[in-house]
CSV table of C-alpha atoms in Angstrom, one decimal:
chain,number,residue,atom,x,y,z
C,1,MET,CA,-201.8,-11.8,74.4
C,2,THR,CA,-202.7,-8.1,74.1
C,3,ILE,CA,-205.2,-7.1,71.6
C,4,ALA,CA,-204.3,-3.7,70.1
C,5,SER,CA,-207.0,-1.1,70.4
C,6,PRO,CA,-208.5,0.1,67.1
C,7,ALA,CA,-206.8,3.2,65.7
C,8,PRO,CA,-208.7,6.4,66.1
C,9,PRO,CA,-210.6,7.5,63.0
C,10,ALA,CA,-208.8,9.8,60.7
C,11,SER,CA,-209.9,13.4,61.0
C,12,ASN,CA,-212.1,14.8,58.3
C,13,PRO,CA,-210.1,17.1,56.0
C,14,ALA,CA,-213.1,19.4,55.5
C,15,SER,CA,-213.6,19.8,59.2
C,16,TRP,CA,-209.9,20.5,59.7
C,17,LEU,CA,-209.9,23.1,56.9
C,18,ASN,CA,-213.0,24.7,58.4
C,19,ASN,CA,-211.0,25.6,61.5
C,20,GLN,CA,-207.9,27.1,59.8
C,21,PRO,CA,-208.8,30.8,59.4
C,22,TYR,CA,-205.4,31.8,58.0
C,23,LEU,CA,-205.4,29.2,55.3
C,24,LEU,CA,-209.0,29.9,54.4
C,25,LEU,CA,-208.4,33.6,54.1
C,26,SER,CA,-205.2,33.1,52.1
C,27,LEU,CA,-207.0,30.8,49.6
C,28,SER,CA,-209.8,33.4,49.2
C,29,SER,CA,-207.1,36.0,48.3
C,30,LEU,CA,-205.6,33.6,45.8
C,31,PHE,CA,-208.9,33.0,44.1
C,32,TRP,CA,-209.8,36.7,44.0
C,33,ALA,CA,-206.4,37.6,42.5
C,34,ALA,CA,-207.0,35.3,39.5
C,35,ASN,CA,-210.5,36.8,39.2
C,36,ILE,CA,-209.2,40.3,38.8
C,37,VAL,CA,-206.9,39.1,36.0
C,38,LEU,CA,-209.7,37.3,34.3
C,39,ALA,CA,-212.1,40.2,34.6
C,40,ARG,CA,-209.7,42.4,32.7
C,41,HIS,CA,-208.9,39.7,30.1
C,42,VAL,CA,-212.5,38.8,29.1
C,43,GLY,CA,-214.1,42.2,29.4
C,44,ALA,CA,-215.0,42.2,25.7
C,45,HIS,CA,-216.6,38.8,25.9
C,46,VAL,CA,-218.8,39.1,28.9
C,47,PRO,CA,-220.7,42.3,29.8
C,48,PRO,CA,-220.0,43.1,33.5
C,49,LEU,CA,-223.6,43.2,34.8
C,50,THR,CA,-224.5,40.0,32.9
C,51,MET,CA,-221.4,38.3,34.2
C,52,THR,CA,-222.2,39.2,37.8
C,53,THR,CA,-225.8,38.0,37.4
C,54,ILE,CA,-224.8,34.7,35.9
C,55,ARG,CA,-222.1,34.4,38.6
C,56,TRP,CA,-224.5,34.5,41.5
C,57,PHE,CA,-227.4,32.6,40.0
C,58,GLY,CA,-224.8,29.9,39.1
C,59,VAL,CA,-223.4,29.8,42.6
C,60,PHE,CA,-226.9,29.5,44.0
C,61,LEU,CA,-227.8,26.6,41.7
C,62,ILE,CA,-224.5,24.9,42.6
C,63,LEU,CA,-225.1,25.2,46.3
C,64,LEU,CA,-228.8,24.6,46.4
C,65,PRO,CA,-228.7,20.7,46.5
C,66,PHE,CA,-226.3,20.8,49.4
C,67,ALA,CA,-227.9,23.8,51.2
C,68,TRP,CA,-231.5,22.8,51.0
C,69,PRO,CA,-231.7,20.9,54.3
C,70,HIS,CA,-229.9,23.7,56.1
C,71,LEU,CA,-232.1,26.4,54.4
C,72,LYS,CA,-235.3,24.6,55.7
C,73,ARG,CA,-233.9,24.4,59.2
C,74,ASP,CA,-232.5,27.9,59.2
C,75,TRP,CA,-235.4,29.7,57.5
C,76,PRO,CA,-236.9,31.1,60.8
C,77,ALA,CA,-233.6,32.7,61.7
C,78,LEU,CA,-233.1,34.0,58.1
C,79,ARG,CA,-236.6,35.5,58.0
C,80,LYS,CA,-236.1,37.1,61.4
C,81,SER,CA,-233.0,38.8,60.1
C,82,LEU,CA,-234.4,39.5,56.6
C,83,PRO,CA,-233.4,43.2,56.4
C,84,LEU,CA,-229.8,42.4,57.4
C,85,MET,CA,-229.7,39.5,54.9
C,86,LEU,CA,-231.0,41.7,52.1
C,87,PHE,CA,-228.5,44.4,53.0
C,88,LEU,CA,-225.6,41.9,53.0
C,89,SER,CA,-226.8,40.5,49.6
C,90,LEU,CA,-226.8,44.1,48.2
C,91,VAL,CA,-223.4,45.3,49.4
C,92,GLY,CA,-221.5,42.0,49.4
C,93,PHE,CA,-222.8,40.4,46.2
C,94,ALA,CA,-224.9,42.6,44.0
C,95,PHE,CA,-223.2,46.1,44.1
C,96,ASN,CA,-219.7,45.1,45.1
C,97,ASN,CA,-219.2,42.6,42.3
C,98,ALA,CA,-221.1,44.3,39.5
C,99,ILE,CA,-219.3,47.6,40.0
C,100,SER,CA,-215.9,46.0,40.3
C,101,TYR,CA,-216.4,44.1,37.0
C,102,TRP,CA,-217.7,47.2,35.3
C,103,ALA,CA,-214.7,49.2,36.6
C,104,MET,CA,-212.3,46.9,35.0
C,105,GLN,CA,-213.5,48.1,31.6
C,106,TYR,CA,-212.1,51.6,32.4
C,107,THR,CA,-209.2,51.1,34.7
C,108,GLU,CA,-205.8,49.5,34.4
C,109,ALA,CA,-204.7,46.4,36.4
C,110,LEU,CA,-202.1,48.5,38.2
C,111,ASN,CA,-204.6,51.0,39.5
C,112,ALA,CA,-207.0,48.2,40.5
C,113,LEU,CA,-204.3,46.5,42.5
C,114,LEU,CA,-203.3,49.8,44.2
C,115,ILE,CA,-206.9,50.4,45.2
C,116,GLN,CA,-207.4,46.8,46.3
C,117,SER,CA,-204.6,47.3,48.8
C,118,ALA,CA,-206.7,49.9,50.6
C,119,GLY,CA,-209.3,47.2,51.5
C,120,PRO,CA,-208.2,46.6,55.1
C,121,LEU,CA,-208.6,50.3,55.8
C,122,PHE,CA,-212.2,50.3,54.7
C,123,VAL,CA,-212.9,47.3,56.9
C,124,ALA,CA,-211.3,49.0,59.9
C,125,LEU,CA,-213.1,52.3,59.3
C,126,TRP,CA,-216.5,50.6,59.0
C,127,SER,CA,-215.9,48.4,62.1
C,128,LEU,CA,-214.9,51.4,64.1
C,129,ALA,CA,-217.7,53.7,62.9
C,130,LEU,CA,-220.5,51.2,63.3
C,131,PHE,CA,-219.5,48.9,66.1
C,132,GLY,CA,-216.6,50.6,68.0
C,133,VAL,CA,-214.1,47.9,67.1
C,134,ARG,CA,-210.7,49.6,67.2
C,135,LEU,CA,-207.5,48.5,65.6
C,136,THR,CA,-204.9,47.5,68.1
C,137,GLY,CA,-201.4,48.8,67.7
C,138,ALA,CA,-200.2,45.5,66.2
C,139,GLN,CA,-203.1,45.5,63.7
C,140,LEU,CA,-202.4,49.0,62.6
C,141,ALA,CA,-198.6,48.3,62.3
C,142,GLY,CA,-199.3,45.1,60.4
C,143,ILE,CA,-201.6,46.8,57.9
C,144,ALA,CA,-199.0,49.6,57.3
C,145,ILE,CA,-196.2,47.1,56.8
C,146,SER,CA,-198.2,44.9,54.4
C,147,LEU,CA,-199.4,48.0,52.5
C,148,LEU,CA,-195.8,49.1,52.0
C,149,GLY,CA,-195.0,45.6,50.7
C,150,VAL,CA,-197.9,45.9,48.3
C,151,LEU,CA,-196.7,49.2,47.0
C,152,ILE,CA,-193.1,47.9,46.5
C,153,ILE,CA,-194.4,45.0,44.4
C,154,ILE,CA,-196.8,47.0,42.3
C,155,LEU,CA,-194.5,49.9,41.7
C,156,ARG,CA,-191.6,47.6,41.0
C,157,GLY,CA,-189.5,49.0,43.8
C,158,ASP,CA,-189.8,52.6,42.7
C,159,LEU,CA,-192.2,54.3,45.2
C,160,ALA,CA,-191.6,57.6,43.4
C,161,ALA,CA,-193.7,56.2,40.5
C,162,LEU,CA,-196.8,56.6,42.7
C,163,ALA,CA,-196.8,60.3,41.9
C,164,SER,CA,-197.1,59.6,38.2
C,165,ILE,CA,-200.2,57.4,38.5
C,166,SER,CA,-203.5,59.0,37.3
C,167,PHE,CA,-207.0,57.9,38.3
C,168,ASN,CA,-210.1,57.8,36.2
C,169,ARG,CA,-213.8,56.9,36.7
C,170,GLY,CA,-213.0,53.2,36.7
C,171,ASP,CA,-210.8,53.7,39.7
C,172,ILE,CA,-213.5,55.5,41.5
C,173,MET,CA,-215.9,52.7,40.7
C,174,PHE,CA,-213.5,50.1,41.9
C,175,ALA,CA,-212.9,52.0,45.1
C,176,SER,CA,-216.6,52.1,45.7
C,177,SER,CA,-216.8,48.3,45.4
C,178,LEU,CA,-214.2,48.0,48.2
C,179,VAL,CA,-216.1,50.5,50.4
C,180,ALA,CA,-219.1,48.2,49.9
C,181,PHE,CA,-217.1,45.0,50.6
C,182,GLY,CA,-215.6,46.6,53.7
C,183,LEU,CA,-219.2,47.3,55.0
C,184,TYR,CA,-220.1,43.6,54.2
C,185,SER,CA,-217.0,42.4,56.1
C,186,ALA,CA,-217.8,44.6,59.2
C,187,PHE,CA,-221.3,43.1,59.4
C,188,ILE,CA,-220.4,39.5,58.8
C,189,PRO,CA,-219.8,38.7,62.6
C,190,ARG,CA,-223.3,40.0,63.2
C,191,ARG,CA,-225.1,37.8,60.7
C,192,PRO,CA,-227.6,35.3,62.0
C,193,LYS,CA,-226.1,32.1,63.4
C,194,VAL,CA,-227.0,29.8,60.5
C,195,HIS,CA,-225.1,27.3,58.5
C,196,GLN,CA,-222.6,28.7,56.0
C,197,LEU,CA,-224.5,27.0,53.1
C,198,SER,CA,-227.7,28.6,54.2
C,199,PHE,CA,-226.2,32.0,54.4
C,200,LEU,CA,-224.3,31.9,51.1
C,201,SER,CA,-227.1,30.3,49.1
C,202,PHE,CA,-229.6,32.9,50.4
C,203,THR,CA,-227.4,35.9,49.8
C,204,THR,CA,-226.3,34.8,46.3
C,205,CYS,CA,-229.9,34.2,45.3
C,206,CYS,CA,-231.0,37.6,46.5
C,207,GLY,CA,-228.0,39.3,45.0
C,208,ALA,CA,-228.7,37.7,41.6
C,209,ILE,CA,-232.4,38.7,41.7
C,210,MET,CA,-231.3,42.3,42.5
C,211,LEU,CA,-228.9,42.2,39.5
C,212,LEU,CA,-231.3,40.7,37.0
C,213,PRO,CA,-232.9,44.0,35.8
C,214,THR,CA,-229.5,45.4,35.2
C,215,ALA,CA,-228.5,42.4,33.0
C,216,VAL,CA,-231.7,42.8,31.0
C,217,TRP,CA,-231.0,46.5,30.6
C,218,GLU,CA,-227.4,45.7,29.4
C,219,ALA,CA,-228.7,43.2,26.9
C,220,TRP,CA,-231.4,45.6,25.7
C,221,ARG,CA,-228.6,48.1,24.9
C,222,GLY,CA,-227.0,45.5,22.7
C,223,ASN,CA,-224.2,44.5,25.1
C,224,VAL,CA,-224.6,40.7,25.0
C,225,ILE,CA,-222.5,37.8,26.2
C,226,GLN,CA,-220.3,35.9,23.6
C,227,PHE,CA,-220.5,32.2,24.3
C,228,ASP,CA,-217.2,30.8,23.2
C,229,GLY,CA,-214.5,28.6,24.8
C,230,LEU,CA,-212.9,31.5,26.6
C,231,THR,CA,-216.2,32.7,28.1
C,232,LEU,CA,-217.2,29.2,29.2
C,233,ALA,CA,-213.8,28.5,30.8
C,234,THR,CA,-213.9,31.9,32.6
C,235,LEU,CA,-217.4,31.4,33.9
C,236,GLY,CA,-216.5,27.9,35.1
C,237,TYR,CA,-213.6,29.2,37.1
C,238,ILE,CA,-215.5,32.2,38.5
C,239,LEU,CA,-218.4,30.1,39.6
C,240,ILE,CA,-216.3,27.6,41.5
C,241,PHE,CA,-213.3,29.5,42.9
C,242,PRO,CA,-213.7,33.2,43.5
C,243,SER,CA,-217.4,32.8,44.1
C,244,THR,CA,-218.4,29.6,45.9
C,245,LEU,CA,-215.2,28.6,47.6
C,246,ALA,CA,-213.7,32.1,48.2
C,247,TYR,CA,-216.9,33.4,49.9
C,248,LEU,CA,-217.3,30.3,52.0
C,249,PHE,CA,-213.7,30.5,53.1
C,250,PHE,CA,-213.8,34.3,53.7
C,251,ASN,CA,-217.0,34.2,55.7
C,252,ARG,CA,-215.7,31.4,57.8
C,253,GLY,CA,-212.3,33.1,58.3
C,254,VAL,CA,-214.0,36.3,59.5
C,255,ALA,CA,-216.3,34.4,61.8
C,256,LEU,CA,-213.2,32.7,63.4
C,257,ILE,CA,-210.9,35.7,63.9
C,258,GLY,CA,-213.0,38.9,63.3
C,259,PRO,CA,-213.0,41.5,60.5
C,260,ASN,CA,-210.0,43.5,61.6
C,261,ARG,CA,-207.7,40.6,61.9
C,262,ALA,CA,-208.9,39.1,58.6
C,263,ALA,CA,-208.7,42.4,56.7
C,264,PRO,CA,-204.9,42.4,56.1
C,265,PHE,CA,-205.3,39.2,54.0
C,266,PHE,CA,-206.6,41.5,51.3
C,267,HIS,CA,-203.0,42.5,50.8
C,268,LEU,CA,-202.3,39.0,49.6
C,269,VAL,CA,-204.4,39.6,46.4
C,270,PRO,CA,-201.7,41.7,44.6
C,271,VAL,CA,-199.0,39.4,46.0
C,272,PHE,CA,-200.7,36.4,44.4
C,273,GLY,CA,-201.3,38.5,41.3
C,274,SER,CA,-197.7,39.3,40.8
C,275,ALA,CA,-196.7,35.7,41.5
C,276,MET,CA,-199.1,34.5,38.8
C,277,ALA,CA,-197.5,36.9,36.4
C,278,ILE,CA,-194.1,35.4,37.2
C,279,LEU,CA,-195.2,31.8,36.9
C,280,LEU,CA,-197.7,32.0,34.1
C,281,LEU,CA,-196.6,35.0,32.0
C,282,GLY,CA,-192.9,34.6,32.2
C,283,GLU,CA,-192.1,37.7,34.2
C,284,LYS,CA,-188.7,37.7,35.8
C,285,LEU,CA,-188.4,37.4,39.6
C,286,GLN,CA,-186.8,40.6,40.9
C,287,PRO,CA,-185.4,41.6,44.3
C,288,PHE,CA,-188.3,44.0,44.9
C,289,HIS,CA,-190.7,41.0,44.6
C,290,LEU,CA,-188.9,39.3,47.4
C,291,ILE,CA,-188.8,42.4,49.6
C,292,GLY,CA,-192.5,43.1,49.0
C,293,TYR,CA,-193.5,39.5,49.7
C,294,ALA,CA,-191.6,39.5,52.9
C,295,LEU,CA,-193.2,42.8,54.1
C,296,VAL,CA,-196.7,41.7,53.2
C,297,LEU,CA,-196.4,38.3,55.0
C,298,ALA,CA,-194.8,40.0,58.0
C,299,GLY,CA,-197.6,42.5,58.1
C,300,VAL,CA,-200.3,39.9,57.8
C,301,VAL,CA,-198.7,37.8,60.6
C,302,ILE,CA,-198.5,40.9,62.9
C,303,ALA,CA,-202.0,42.2,62.2
C,304,SER,CA,-203.7,38.8,62.5
C,305,ARG,CA,-202.6,38.2,66.0
C,306,LYS,CA,-205.2,38.2,68.7
C,307,GLY,CA,-206.3,41.3,70.6
C,308,SER,CA,-209.0,43.3,68.9
C,309,VAL,CA,-210.2,46.1,71.3
C,310,VAL,CA,-213.9,46.8,71.4
C,311,LYS,CA,-215.2,49.9,73.1
């Protein structure tokens, strides 16, 4: 009689997800797409600087019980790289988010999505200027193809409409947030080799502390948060999805495949945004949606292939 050997233990879903960079980056884009829509919708309820401060203090408190053992172990590495960690806290958490929320009070969603589509270019430029990481031909082609798809979706198939779009100070503010996040993305591969929870809890705490004086100033000017059902639901979503999970997923995705290969996933943000409008707001699916989706996905696949050139 043969005794069957025990079945191998099932793989841990969290461990599996932690090694799927394309899925992680796609989910980050999905969460950030909904965040843009919400930021525009609740602008009158939550002042932008207060929202950003609450966002990062909240994320820090959510992560702290899980991150504390890792923080104690990783503290020597974090302290050794303190200038870099403070810089990443500033550009990736404090400035980037505060200015983007503030910008949504002055700009239209169409303009924000158009500017968002330039995100991969800022990542590529910073990576080249600072570290000599050049785009390969495939990456450049992929970014161009996916950018074309984004424009087709946003402009509803009429590329000539691009000439009629006007930009205001909110657009400049939103663009500056992407410049900052591109800088953050370029530096992510050079962060200290610490646990993800150590990194994110430390940077969110520092970012919130940096923002606290601006929130106090905002309240002093009479721009205070309105605590109602919409505000609480929005803050709940923001704390969990575009903040905690999206940053964990994005940082891990960049660590696995590098900033240039990860950058084209920014183009999925307007794709997901338009899909949400179709599913949740009753907009009709049009042929230009399908063409744009196909181009964006093709561009992301092409650009995310291996082969970054470093010189």
